[in-house]
XYZ file of C-alpha atoms in Angstrom:
749
model
C 10.956 -30.614 -5.145
C 11.659 -33.087 -2.365
C 8.838 -34.339 -0.206
C 8.633 -32.989 3.344
C 9.860 -36.267 4.814
C 13.441 -36.053 6.007
C 16.087 -37.412 3.685
C 17.920 -39.681 6.051
C 17.675 -42.675 8.289
C 16.393 -43.135 11.819
C 18.053 -46.393 12.765
C 16.546 -49.076 14.947
C 18.581 -51.616 16.853
C 16.809 -54.920 17.490
C 18.234 -58.274 18.519
C 17.348 -61.356 16.528
C 16.915 -64.654 18.366
C 18.471 -67.821 16.885
C 16.439 -70.920 17.649
C 17.862 -74.400 18.170
C 16.924 -75.474 14.644
C 18.904 -72.610 13.126
C 15.847 -70.521 12.304
C 15.993 -66.830 13.085
C 13.051 -64.980 14.619
C 12.584 -61.337 15.488
C 9.751 -60.783 17.978
C 7.752 -57.683 17.144
C 10.033 -56.635 14.262
C 8.767 -53.749 12.094
C 7.632 -54.381 8.543
C 10.479 -54.277 6.067
C 13.148 -55.274 8.574
C 14.705 -58.716 8.247
C 17.252 -60.776 10.099
C 20.230 -62.644 8.768
C 21.532 -66.006 9.884
C 23.384 -64.438 12.789
C 22.038 -61.835 15.186
C 22.113 -58.478 13.420
C 20.616 -55.007 13.388
C 18.585 -53.354 10.668
C 16.778 -50.132 9.807
C 14.072 -48.697 7.635
C 13.726 -45.281 5.958
C 11.571 -42.497 7.368
C 10.455 -44.551 10.336
C 10.970 -43.715 14.003
C 12.613 -46.896 15.285
C 15.182 -46.634 18.026
C 17.353 -48.736 20.281
C 15.601 -49.928 23.404
C 17.456 -48.728 26.519
C 17.350 -52.228 28.028
C 19.460 -53.467 25.120
C 22.278 -50.970 25.629
C 25.403 -52.074 27.460
C 27.919 -50.088 29.448
C 29.015 -48.244 26.313
C 28.013 -48.203 22.650
C 29.573 -46.713 19.520
C 29.068 -46.629 15.779
C 31.872 -47.592 13.430
C 32.653 -47.462 9.690
C 34.813 -49.484 7.378
C 36.267 -47.582 4.406
C 39.466 -47.460 2.384
C 41.343 -46.418 5.525
C 40.151 -49.442 7.483
C 37.810 -49.929 10.429
C 37.388 -46.900 12.720
C 34.914 -45.606 15.304
C 32.757 -42.560 14.703
C 33.936 -39.642 16.876
C 31.876 -36.587 17.785
C 34.042 -34.417 15.544
C 33.685 -36.762 12.578
C 29.919 -37.039 13.136
C 29.358 -33.291 12.716
C 31.904 -33.123 9.870
C 30.366 -36.019 7.925
C 26.656 -35.475 8.577
C 25.772 -37.968 11.324
C 23.732 -37.439 14.490
C 23.650 -39.757 17.509
C 21.473 -38.804 20.472
C 19.557 -40.222 23.410
C 15.838 -39.494 23.143
C 13.624 -38.399 26.006
C 12.637 -42.018 26.662
C 16.253 -43.162 26.887
C 16.520 -44.684 23.401
C 19.413 -44.229 20.994
C 18.649 -42.475 17.690
C 21.069 -42.459 14.735
C 20.454 -40.161 11.767
C 22.535 -39.737 8.622
C 22.387 -37.189 5.838
C 21.871 -38.479 2.295
C 25.002 -36.464 1.490
C 27.077 -37.941 4.327
C 30.691 -39.007 3.954
C 30.180 -42.769 3.653
C 26.828 -42.653 1.865
C 26.878 -44.076 -1.653
C 24.348 -43.171 -4.332
C 23.198 -44.771 -7.539
C 21.751 -42.394 -10.140
C 21.081 -39.829 -7.407
C 17.922 -41.604 -6.228
C 19.058 -44.685 -4.283
C 21.289 -44.187 -1.253
C 23.249 -46.820 0.681
C 25.158 -46.734 3.974
C 27.065 -49.541 5.676
C 28.095 -49.173 9.326
C 28.446 -51.146 12.548
C 26.767 -50.818 15.926
C 29.236 -51.864 18.658
C 27.828 -52.581 22.117
C 29.969 -53.161 25.226
C 27.856 -55.478 27.366
C 27.767 -55.674 31.156
C 29.714 -58.951 31.132
C 32.627 -57.243 29.371
C 31.916 -58.803 25.981
C 31.745 -56.666 22.862
C 28.969 -57.343 20.369
C 29.102 -55.802 16.872
C 26.038 -55.644 14.638
C 26.152 -54.704 10.933
C 23.721 -52.109 9.590
C 22.911 -52.093 5.890
C 20.850 -48.973 5.223
C 19.091 -48.330 1.936
C 16.687 -45.549 1.008
C 15.152 -44.303 -2.215
C 14.513 -40.606 -2.798
C 10.862 -39.690 -3.192
C 10.359 -36.620 -5.398
C 13.100 -34.233 -6.477
C 15.725 -32.118 -4.767
C 15.043 -28.437 -4.108
C 17.459 -25.914 -5.571
C 18.762 -25.228 -2.059
C 18.454 -27.663 0.847
C 19.320 -26.461 4.366
C 19.427 -28.788 7.354
C 19.741 -27.676 11.005
C 20.615 -30.841 12.891
C 21.374 -31.297 16.578
C 25.132 -31.134 16.037
C 25.716 -29.595 12.614
C 24.425 -27.232 9.907
C 24.336 -28.277 6.258
C 23.486 -26.584 2.969
C 23.491 -28.265 -0.446
C 23.174 -26.418 -3.741
C 21.937 -28.144 -6.875
C 23.484 -26.725 -10.027
C 23.426 -28.388 -13.411
C 26.576 -26.442 -14.299
C 28.528 -28.496 -11.796
C 27.278 -31.894 -12.870
C 29.726 -32.203 -15.711
C 32.686 -31.478 -13.476
C 31.903 -33.983 -10.722
C 34.882 -36.018 -11.779
C 38.302 -34.741 -12.790
C 41.196 -36.549 -14.207
C 43.302 -35.674 -11.195
C 41.874 -35.749 -7.710
C 44.200 -33.001 -6.574
C 42.674 -30.587 -9.055
C 39.455 -30.332 -6.981
C 41.169 -28.826 -3.979
C 43.194 -26.507 -6.159
C 40.070 -25.267 -8.042
C 37.805 -24.685 -5.012
C 38.252 -22.172 -2.218
C 35.825 -20.827 0.382
C 35.378 -17.241 1.498
C 34.008 -16.425 4.973
C 32.527 -13.023 5.748
C 30.552 -11.322 8.498
C 27.810 -8.727 8.375
C 29.761 -6.152 10.361
C 32.964 -6.275 8.277
C 33.655 -4.909 4.787
C 34.101 -7.422 1.906
C 37.825 -6.781 1.667
C 38.237 -8.246 5.179
C 36.698 -11.546 4.151
C 38.797 -14.602 4.891
C 39.589 -17.000 2.031
C 40.662 -20.566 2.842
C 41.588 -23.603 0.842
C 39.629 -26.803 1.344
C 42.434 -28.205 3.491
C 42.515 -25.114 5.692
C 38.718 -25.100 5.991
C 38.631 -28.801 6.896
C 41.155 -28.175 9.663
C 38.621 -25.753 11.200
C 35.785 -28.302 10.907
C 34.224 -27.104 7.643
C 33.280 -29.830 5.181
C 33.067 -28.846 1.497
C 32.487 -31.436 -1.191
C 30.773 -31.992 -4.491
C 28.416 -34.965 -4.603
C 27.146 -35.406 -8.143
C 25.298 -32.203 -9.000
C 25.290 -31.020 -5.370
C 27.768 -28.678 -3.775
C 27.750 -29.439 -0.022
C 28.835 -27.191 2.841
C 28.639 -28.540 6.410
C 29.995 -27.394 9.763
C 29.434 -27.946 13.508
C 27.804 -25.355 15.723
C 30.061 -22.745 17.358
C 32.619 -23.124 14.574
C 35.519 -20.613 14.542
C 34.050 -18.433 11.763
C 30.375 -18.577 12.784
C 28.431 -15.615 14.135
C 25.709 -15.601 16.783
C 23.033 -12.892 16.598
C 19.774 -12.258 18.404
C 16.873 -11.195 16.225
C 13.944 -12.052 18.410
C 15.463 -15.521 18.728
C 19.047 -16.783 18.892
C 20.517 -17.448 15.437
C 23.839 -18.958 14.442
C 25.013 -17.850 11.010
C 27.924 -18.916 8.822
C 28.315 -16.685 5.764
C 30.319 -18.753 3.308
C 30.813 -18.424 -0.442
C 32.330 -21.257 -2.465
C 34.644 -19.949 -5.183
C 34.699 -22.507 -7.961
C 37.034 -22.128 -10.951
C 35.465 -23.519 -14.085
C 38.002 -23.509 -16.898
C 38.921 -19.846 -17.265
C 35.977 -18.495 -15.262
C 35.187 -18.346 -11.517
C 31.798 -19.377 -10.143
C 30.739 -17.952 -6.756
C 28.122 -20.057 -4.932
C 26.440 -18.610 -1.844
C 26.392 -21.358 0.831
C 25.310 -19.217 3.759
C 23.521 -21.226 6.449
C 21.513 -20.033 9.472
C 19.877 -22.053 12.266
C 17.794 -21.112 15.290
C 19.528 -21.994 18.583
C 16.962 -20.900 21.149
C 15.694 -23.469 23.633
C 12.085 -24.385 24.279
C 10.188 -22.678 27.083
C 7.074 -23.538 29.045
C 4.220 -21.155 28.283
C 1.187 -22.054 30.338
C 0.117 -25.568 29.373
C 2.351 -25.661 26.269
C 5.919 -26.291 25.204
C 6.778 -23.232 23.090
C 9.521 -22.964 20.461
C 9.912 -19.942 18.186
C 11.875 -19.287 14.994
C 11.974 -16.193 12.744
C 9.314 -16.191 10.056
C 11.834 -14.768 7.582
C 15.434 -15.923 8.019
C 16.880 -12.707 6.554
C 20.470 -14.025 6.061
C 19.002 -16.665 3.730
C 16.421 -14.556 1.857
C 17.237 -12.330 -1.124
C 14.586 -9.982 -2.428
C 10.877 -10.705 -2.181
C 9.939 -13.574 0.185
C 7.175 -15.938 -0.963
C 6.089 -18.533 1.601
C 5.498 -22.018 0.207
C 4.249 -23.586 3.437
C 5.494 -25.274 6.581
C 4.889 -28.584 8.315
C 6.001 -30.301 11.483
C 6.372 -33.752 12.969
C 7.776 -35.684 15.903
C 10.119 -38.651 16.232
C 10.988 -38.513 12.511
C 7.366 -38.646 11.318
C 5.780 -35.758 9.434
C 2.240 -35.134 10.675
C -0.761 -34.128 8.594
C -2.980 -31.210 9.516
C -5.688 -33.496 11.012
C -3.039 -35.299 13.074
C -1.688 -31.986 14.379
C -5.193 -30.883 15.313
C -5.916 -34.198 17.051
C -2.773 -33.917 19.183
C -3.255 -30.211 19.869
C -0.083 -29.165 17.993
C -0.226 -25.591 16.716
C 1.905 -23.575 14.274
C 1.166 -19.857 14.133
C 2.631 -16.408 13.430
C 3.202 -13.848 16.160
C 5.071 -10.551 15.646
C 7.294 -11.846 12.868
C 7.992 -15.172 14.535
C 6.735 -18.681 13.965
C 5.399 -20.163 17.193
C 5.235 -23.929 17.614
C 3.105 -25.048 20.534
C 2.872 -28.600 21.848
C 0.604 -29.231 24.869
C 2.157 -30.810 27.949
C 1.517 -34.533 27.881
C 0.510 -34.599 24.202
C 1.056 -37.784 22.226
C 4.547 -37.740 20.727
C 6.128 -35.880 23.632
C 7.738 -37.352 26.722
C 7.257 -36.235 30.319
C 10.075 -36.608 32.817
C 9.463 -36.189 36.532
C 11.594 -34.436 39.119
C 11.424 -32.805 42.536
C 11.870 -29.026 42.650
C 12.132 -27.568 46.160
C 10.224 -30.537 47.527
C 7.388 -30.261 44.993
C 6.566 -32.661 42.189
C 7.641 -31.191 38.833
C 7.604 -32.202 35.186
C 9.785 -31.478 32.181
C 8.554 -32.163 28.673
C 10.795 -33.191 25.786
C 9.930 -33.717 22.142
C 12.050 -34.797 19.162
C 10.745 -32.114 16.802
C 10.968 -32.055 13.017
C 10.060 -28.689 11.440
C 10.333 -27.962 7.733
C 9.443 -24.948 5.631
C 9.779 -23.872 1.999
C 10.004 -20.479 0.325
C 10.951 -18.739 -2.892
C 12.927 -15.526 -3.381
C 14.558 -13.635 -6.244
C 17.792 -15.664 -6.091
C 16.614 -19.165 -5.238
C 13.689 -20.804 -7.087
C 12.983 -23.025 -4.072
C 14.600 -23.320 -0.655
C 13.743 -26.058 1.796
C 14.819 -25.471 5.415
C 14.569 -28.312 7.940
C 15.228 -28.305 11.665
C 15.699 -31.310 13.923
C 15.617 -30.369 17.588
C 15.338 -32.394 20.771
C 13.512 -29.742 22.777
C 13.201 -29.795 26.552
C 11.460 -27.458 28.952
C 12.779 -26.701 32.446
C 11.101 -28.511 35.329
C 7.729 -26.928 36.079
C 6.047 -27.565 39.471
C 2.839 -29.558 39.133
C 0.023 -29.901 41.644
C -1.596 -33.351 41.385
C -5.354 -33.044 40.976
C -7.428 -34.721 43.671
C -10.949 -35.651 42.565
C -13.433 -37.289 44.906
C -16.560 -39.056 43.724
C -19.945 -39.581 45.282
C -20.378 -42.523 47.592
C -21.473 -45.542 45.603
C -24.428 -47.726 46.422
C -22.006 -50.118 48.129
C -20.906 -47.437 50.589
C -17.462 -46.988 49.000
C -15.719 -43.644 48.951
C -13.787 -43.281 45.671
C -11.272 -40.659 44.552
C -8.468 -40.204 42.034
C -5.150 -38.371 42.260
C -2.927 -37.486 39.296
C -1.883 -37.277 36.692
C 1.714 -38.449 36.890
C 4.341 -39.194 34.259
C 5.160 -42.820 33.450
C 8.291 -42.733 35.655
C 6.280 -42.160 38.876
C 4.913 -44.980 41.037
C 2.870 -44.877 44.220
C 4.545 -46.490 47.227
C 2.340 -45.703 50.227
C -1.006 -44.129 51.135
C -2.300 -43.296 54.599
C -5.809 -42.096 55.418
C -6.543 -40.366 58.720
C -10.276 -40.545 59.290
C -10.398 -39.819 63.002
C -9.410 -43.297 64.202
C -6.266 -45.299 63.606
C -4.522 -44.714 60.289
C -5.774 -46.641 57.275
C -2.623 -47.649 55.351
C -1.807 -49.097 51.928
C 1.723 -49.930 50.788
C 2.949 -51.252 47.452
C 5.007 -54.019 49.072
C 2.102 -55.377 51.162
C -0.835 -55.008 48.790
C -3.175 -57.956 48.353
C -5.759 -58.842 45.742
C -8.468 -59.088 48.387
C -7.687 -55.929 50.344
C -11.031 -54.783 51.759
C -9.605 -51.844 53.708
C -8.067 -49.618 51.027
C -7.801 -50.657 47.379
C -5.573 -48.836 44.875
C -5.689 -49.187 41.092
C -3.685 -47.491 38.352
C -5.539 -45.674 35.548
C -3.547 -45.306 32.305
C -4.122 -42.400 29.917
C -3.629 -42.268 26.154
C -0.637 -39.887 26.391
C 1.341 -42.300 28.583
C 0.594 -40.615 31.907
C -1.469 -42.218 34.664
C -3.520 -41.522 37.772
C -4.371 -43.571 40.836
C -7.867 -44.462 41.979
C -8.438 -45.344 45.630
C -11.505 -46.833 47.288
C -12.414 -47.623 50.880
C -15.667 -48.116 52.816
C -16.854 -45.173 54.905
C -18.213 -47.729 57.354
C -14.652 -48.850 58.164
C -13.964 -48.940 61.894
C -11.003 -46.572 61.448
C -13.199 -43.919 59.807
C -15.137 -41.982 62.452
C -17.545 -39.232 61.313
C -18.649 -36.139 63.192
C -22.394 -35.722 63.571
C -23.055 -32.034 62.994
C -26.799 -32.100 63.504
C -29.575 -31.399 61.098
C -29.410 -34.956 59.843
C -25.844 -34.657 58.505
C -22.531 -36.209 59.396
C -19.124 -35.020 58.183
C -16.069 -37.126 57.403
C -12.771 -35.241 57.809
C -10.224 -37.186 55.768
C -6.504 -36.458 55.529
C -4.580 -38.290 52.808
C -0.804 -38.644 52.627
C 0.825 -40.066 49.485
C 4.415 -41.276 49.132
C 5.630 -41.556 45.530
C 8.975 -42.447 43.929
C 10.555 -41.465 40.616
C 12.432 -44.073 38.572
C 15.246 -44.629 37.944
C 16.633 -41.780 40.090
C 14.874 -43.027 43.241
C 13.768 -39.506 44.232
C 10.886 -39.563 46.719
C 8.227 -36.886 47.046
C 5.076 -36.511 49.112
C 1.621 -35.130 48.494
C -0.986 -34.371 51.139
C -4.683 -33.589 50.779
C -7.358 -32.890 53.395
C -11.036 -32.898 52.488
C -14.390 -32.882 54.233
C -17.201 -35.035 52.951
C -20.710 -34.630 54.340
C -23.617 -36.984 53.806
C -27.168 -37.013 55.031
C -28.271 -39.629 57.507
C -31.408 -40.503 59.428
C -30.946 -39.308 63.025
C -32.081 -42.001 65.477
C -35.197 -41.212 67.470
C -33.821 -43.250 70.352
C -30.223 -43.893 71.451
C -28.328 -46.434 69.378
C -25.158 -48.320 70.209
C -22.375 -48.988 67.702
C -19.184 -50.974 68.157
C -15.867 -50.579 66.347
C -12.427 -52.114 66.683
C -9.021 -50.453 66.627
C -5.615 -52.096 66.751
C -5.446 -51.926 70.557
C -8.914 -51.140 71.841
C -12.639 -51.642 71.483
C -14.699 -48.543 70.719
C -18.321 -48.140 71.818
C -20.315 -45.262 70.288
C -23.598 -44.068 71.823
C -25.577 -42.039 69.270
C -28.065 -39.988 71.245
C -28.895 -37.208 68.770
C -28.619 -33.476 69.288
C -30.062 -33.488 72.805
C -29.329 -30.718 75.297
C -28.958 -33.189 78.152
C -28.227 -36.882 78.305
C -31.289 -38.837 79.383
C -29.723 -42.264 79.432
C -27.237 -44.277 81.419
C -24.668 -46.670 79.993
C -23.942 -50.108 81.466
C -20.875 -52.231 80.645
C -21.035 -55.910 81.628
C -23.947 -55.108 83.938
C -22.128 -52.311 85.759
C -23.068 -48.658 85.450
C -20.435 -46.550 83.729
C -19.121 -44.173 86.389
C -15.759 -42.607 87.111
C -14.670 -45.481 89.340
C -15.191 -47.922 86.484
C -13.483 -45.539 84.039
C -10.369 -45.272 86.216
C -10.219 -48.988 87.012
C -10.530 -50.031 83.374
C -8.420 -47.238 81.905
C -11.308 -46.156 79.684
C -11.117 -43.078 77.474
C -14.331 -41.058 77.172
C -15.113 -38.488 74.499
C -18.326 -36.458 74.344
C -19.631 -34.755 71.203
C -22.834 -32.869 70.449
C -24.843 -35.886 69.380
C -22.790 -38.894 70.436
C -20.317 -40.094 73.006
C -17.583 -42.700 72.689
C -15.993 -45.060 75.191
C -12.614 -46.531 74.240
C -11.819 -49.715 76.193
C -8.208 -51.005 76.103
C -7.882 -54.556 74.835
C -6.490 -55.821 78.168
C -8.831 -53.892 80.453
C -10.521 -55.837 83.295
C -13.801 -54.662 81.799
C -13.315 -56.866 78.732
C -14.852 -60.308 78.492
C -12.382 -62.988 77.386
C -13.794 -65.178 74.626
C -10.959 -67.168 73.102
C -7.187 -67.187 72.812
C -5.482 -68.805 69.832
C -2.228 -68.256 68.021
C -4.149 -65.910 65.713
C -4.990 -63.542 68.562
C -7.157 -62.783 71.555
C -10.918 -62.546 71.038
C -12.395 -60.206 73.637
C -15.752 -58.557 73.875
C -18.015 -56.428 75.965
C -21.746 -56.388 76.600
C -23.193 -52.885 76.613
C -26.691 -51.595 77.276
C -28.226 -48.131 77.360
C -31.063 -47.519 79.851
C -33.508 -44.640 80.133
C -32.577 -42.886 83.371
C -36.202 -42.213 84.274
C -38.157 -45.271 83.171
C -35.166 -47.666 83.435
C -36.229 -49.065 80.081
C -33.461 -50.739 78.113
C -33.312 -48.715 74.890
C -30.579 -50.701 73.115
C -28.072 -53.476 73.758
C -24.836 -54.415 72.060
C -22.505 -57.398 72.311
C -19.362 -56.386 70.454
C -16.267 -58.540 69.923
C -12.830 -57.726 68.559
C -9.794 -59.847 67.720
C -6.478 -58.415 68.900
C -3.219 -59.854 67.576
C -0.890 -61.097 70.315
C 2.627 -62.387 69.846
C 2.858 -63.533 73.483
C 0.188 -63.495 76.153
C -0.630 -64.954 79.580
C -4.183 -65.193 80.967
C -5.465 -66.178 84.431
C -9.119 -67.125 84.023
C -11.710 -66.765 86.811
C -12.829 -70.372 86.381
C -9.369 -71.552 87.470
C -7.424 -71.949 84.240
C -4.140 -70.675 82.861
C -3.753 -69.864 79.138
C -0.364 -68.886 77.741
C 1.020 -68.071 74.281
C 4.838 -68.131 74.384
C 7.578 -67.523 71.808
C 10.350 -70.108 72.217
C 12.719 -68.827 69.524
C 14.680 -66.334 71.650
C 17.239 -68.956 72.671
C 20.357 -69.806 70.673
C 19.803 -72.120 68.962
C 16.007 -71.564 68.884
C 13.838 -73.958 70.876
C 11.279 -76.009 68.958
C 7.822 -75.047 70.323
C 6.303 -78.450 69.553
C 8.736 -80.163 71.944
C 7.888 -78.043 75.027
C 5.841 -79.390 77.927
C 4.554 -78.380 81.362
C 5.829 -79.866 84.627
C 3.760 -82.906 83.786
C 5.479 -83.936 80.564
C 2.252 -85.415 79.261
C 0.819 -81.870 79.040
C 1.901 -80.653 75.606
C 0.864 -77.558 73.649
C -2.670 -77.429 72.295
C -1.444 -75.540 69.227
C 1.942 -74.597 67.765
C 3.431 -72.840 64.777
C 7.049 -72.348 63.745
C 7.832 -70.086 66.723
C 5.044 -70.213 69.332
C 3.164 -72.639 71.538
C -0.292 -72.357 73.141
C -0.954 -73.980 76.547
C -4.335 -74.119 78.282
C -4.735 -76.066 81.528
C -6.649 -76.022 84.833
C -5.009 -75.029 88.108
C -5.305 -78.551 89.457
C -3.627 -80.337 86.539
C -0.326 -80.720 84.669
C 1.761 -80.631 87.861
C 0.600 -77.134 88.932
C 1.684 -76.321 92.523
C -0.055 -73.979 94.967
C 1.444 -71.955 97.822
C 0.172 -69.247 100.145
C 1.532 -65.685 100.270
C -0.398 -63.656 102.799
C -4.012 -63.500 101.680
C -3.213 -64.833 98.193
C -3.031 -68.297 96.687
C -0.119 -68.573 94.229
C -0.449 -71.208 91.487
C 2.708 -72.041 89.587
C 3.694 -74.191 86.643
C 6.614 -74.230 84.265
C 7.084 -74.562 80.512
C 10.295 -76.376 79.728
C 12.161 -78.002 76.902
C 13.637 -81.376 77.479
C 17.256 -81.559 76.389
C 18.440 -84.646 74.550
C 21.860 -85.897 75.719
C 24.257 -88.038 73.751
C 25.124 -90.838 73.923
C 22.012 -92.337 75.433
C 23.889 -94.916 77.558
C 26.331 -92.421 79.073
C 25.025 -88.889 78.289
C 27.757 -86.254 78.214
C 26.758 -83.655 75.648
C 23.584 -82.102 74.318
C 22.714 -79.942 71.317
C 19.716 -78.134 72.774
C 19.433 -74.862 74.693
C 18.063 -75.051 78.253
C 14.589 -73.485 78.301
C 12.356 -72.802 81.339
C 9.473 -70.370 81.660
C 7.704 -70.047 85.013
C 3.992 -69.158 85.029
C 2.276 -67.843 88.164
C -1.262 -66.726 88.956
C -2.218 -64.997 92.198
C -5.798 -65.295 93.457
C -7.334 -63.861 96.649
C -7.693 -66.722 99.088
C -11.399 -66.019 99.572
C -12.284 -65.455 95.872
C -11.011 -67.207 92.739
C -13.076 -65.215 90.248
C -10.192 -62.969 89.345
C -9.631 -62.436 85.628
C -6.267 -61.059 84.575
C -4.420 -60.689 81.281
C -0.793 -59.635 80.899
C 0.903 -58.566 77.673
C 4.284 -57.715 79.254
C 6.277 -54.738 78.020
C 9.091 -54.382 80.573
C 10.418 -55.923 83.750
C 9.119 -53.263 86.139
C 5.424 -54.268 86.113
C 3.952 -54.274 89.625
C 1.823 -57.404 89.855
C -1.238 -56.980 91.991
C -4.023 -59.256 93.027
C -5.836 -58.411 89.783
C -3.026 -59.519 87.488
C -0.973 -62.510 86.508
C 2.471 -62.731 88.070
C 5.411 -61.656 85.952
C 6.984 -64.403 83.825
C 10.697 -65.055 83.427
C 12.549 -67.147 80.930
C 15.853 -68.855 81.601
C 17.812 -69.444 78.423
C 21.518 -70.148 78.525
C 21.549 -68.788 82.117
C 20.304 -65.380 80.890
C 17.014 -63.769 81.921
C 15.049 -62.555 78.889
C 12.010 -60.264 79.099
C 9.077 -61.232 76.943
C 8.140 -58.850 74.139
C 4.824 -58.401 72.374
């Protein structure tokens, strides 16, 4: 009796590296595999080793060298000779060969050898050929009847001691003359059976040979004389009888073969594959089960290993059910998008073997090799939120996803501006939203996200009773490799936490991308008993309209959103990094006029270009000088007084800060306004110096103007220009224009 391990090879393709000193190394090579002097490939018996997909070129093939010369293995020859070549679920190449294959040589019926070539067409057009020397020793003994259901062929071998003495004849032609094959079907009488010679059978794809004491019958699926039946599951049957003339007698050998052809299905959380418990075309008389075992990727698994992975083999209404949980170790998950929803398909390279006895055959061993795949099944990623940690971080996980899925973008809408994370702009010190990948033992993974609930873009709703609720909407963008398919997943949750309601009004400041937000927490009071002051001025509708404020009133708090360039903002500092503005806020009891709370809140707003007229009589400008062709160097710009150079520059911008009575600033009168004007320019260098005729620089001039009331110079104005139609009033800086190559260019933020 042969051991349950499959009698064949699963071939690995690895590349050896030749060092400068002539030594050969093989990083990570499996035990028992060696390299020659030149790069080569090798294999081991009964071990799942396959070709890495990154090694494969544009095309690969296997080839043999026999008495007819060197030739490539075709699909037809593979099924005829007992070879299987397939791409596994992880994109690796697997080669399997029967011990009774065409080019397999045996010594004493226990040691088997196969020599072949792996030919790889590389992306650079070169062809690389690697020799494979395969050697395996048989463990145990052959069963009386061995049946193999491979991916591309069916095979049955019969061991008969009567045939061993006739394995060789004096004349090779006598074999074909002495052996014929008879094909029959269940629905036709015996007299309608079809008898073919070996040559005729081979022409139809049927391989019949005698290898030592084994009579071998092999054929591809869907052969001309096969029969497909449905007996609970799809079966393909070839009823063949080898008629062997031995001296003056005829020996009839039943070589009927039957294989299950049904595909795997998804049944709840499992991949399900079923086969008949009793393969009636192969059983004669009383059936006595001798056991069954299974494995994956060429490895037979023990009962404890099956239990650990969740694999199950059971009987159900005359059928054997094989169940493999989705995501179990040994299977492979592939992702897809089905009607816009994330879906998964599971594949497994299954090995299933069983043994039985009946009245005709002392022992039959039946083995099936199937690369099973389920259809794509929609999956809903699980979103799990965790309690807020002691550090005030909100943590949650989403998953699980197959290994071919990667997260590209996350947005969180918490009531303020969107909190965003993208794969291309992630940083190691991201304090806004951090994302980490959690790997699982079955190869899948989830994503864990963390962010502080105190973030300025996360605004809770105070519902009273000492609780506040965070309404959070998450949007995930994910991509599947290598197809590049994109899918989206959205989740909205509410998270409530208890907080200590303030006994007196409290002020809180937050920053958004374009505004400063002031929150007044007054508790669940029926009427407001306080008044709000901004920069010493009571908040009323006149101030709201003048500053462009946005007010929002809730049950226990109110918010005031102040635009970054509102006249109500207090200018602190302007650098190339941005504008620092702030506001001083106080809340006063409307009856006692007691100041209950004060707040000085500052925010930094990024500014590409900006112009400020300060009340103390200064101009501050950040300008981008790279709009000209060729670009103007910012560090070579000056004001009208060429000794006034930028206070700060980078590769594209310059910062000027100067008083109204310096740097060549001129003043004129327009009605009741004083107009102060200066100009940023770029001095062109002419060549030659003695008699300048040409220059290599673009002309650059930018006029700056500030308008102040003649009787008051305390005006504060900031302009971040967006278009050329801005109406400049007494409270704003005058519109700027740039002259570059005689073309007017509007400044952009």
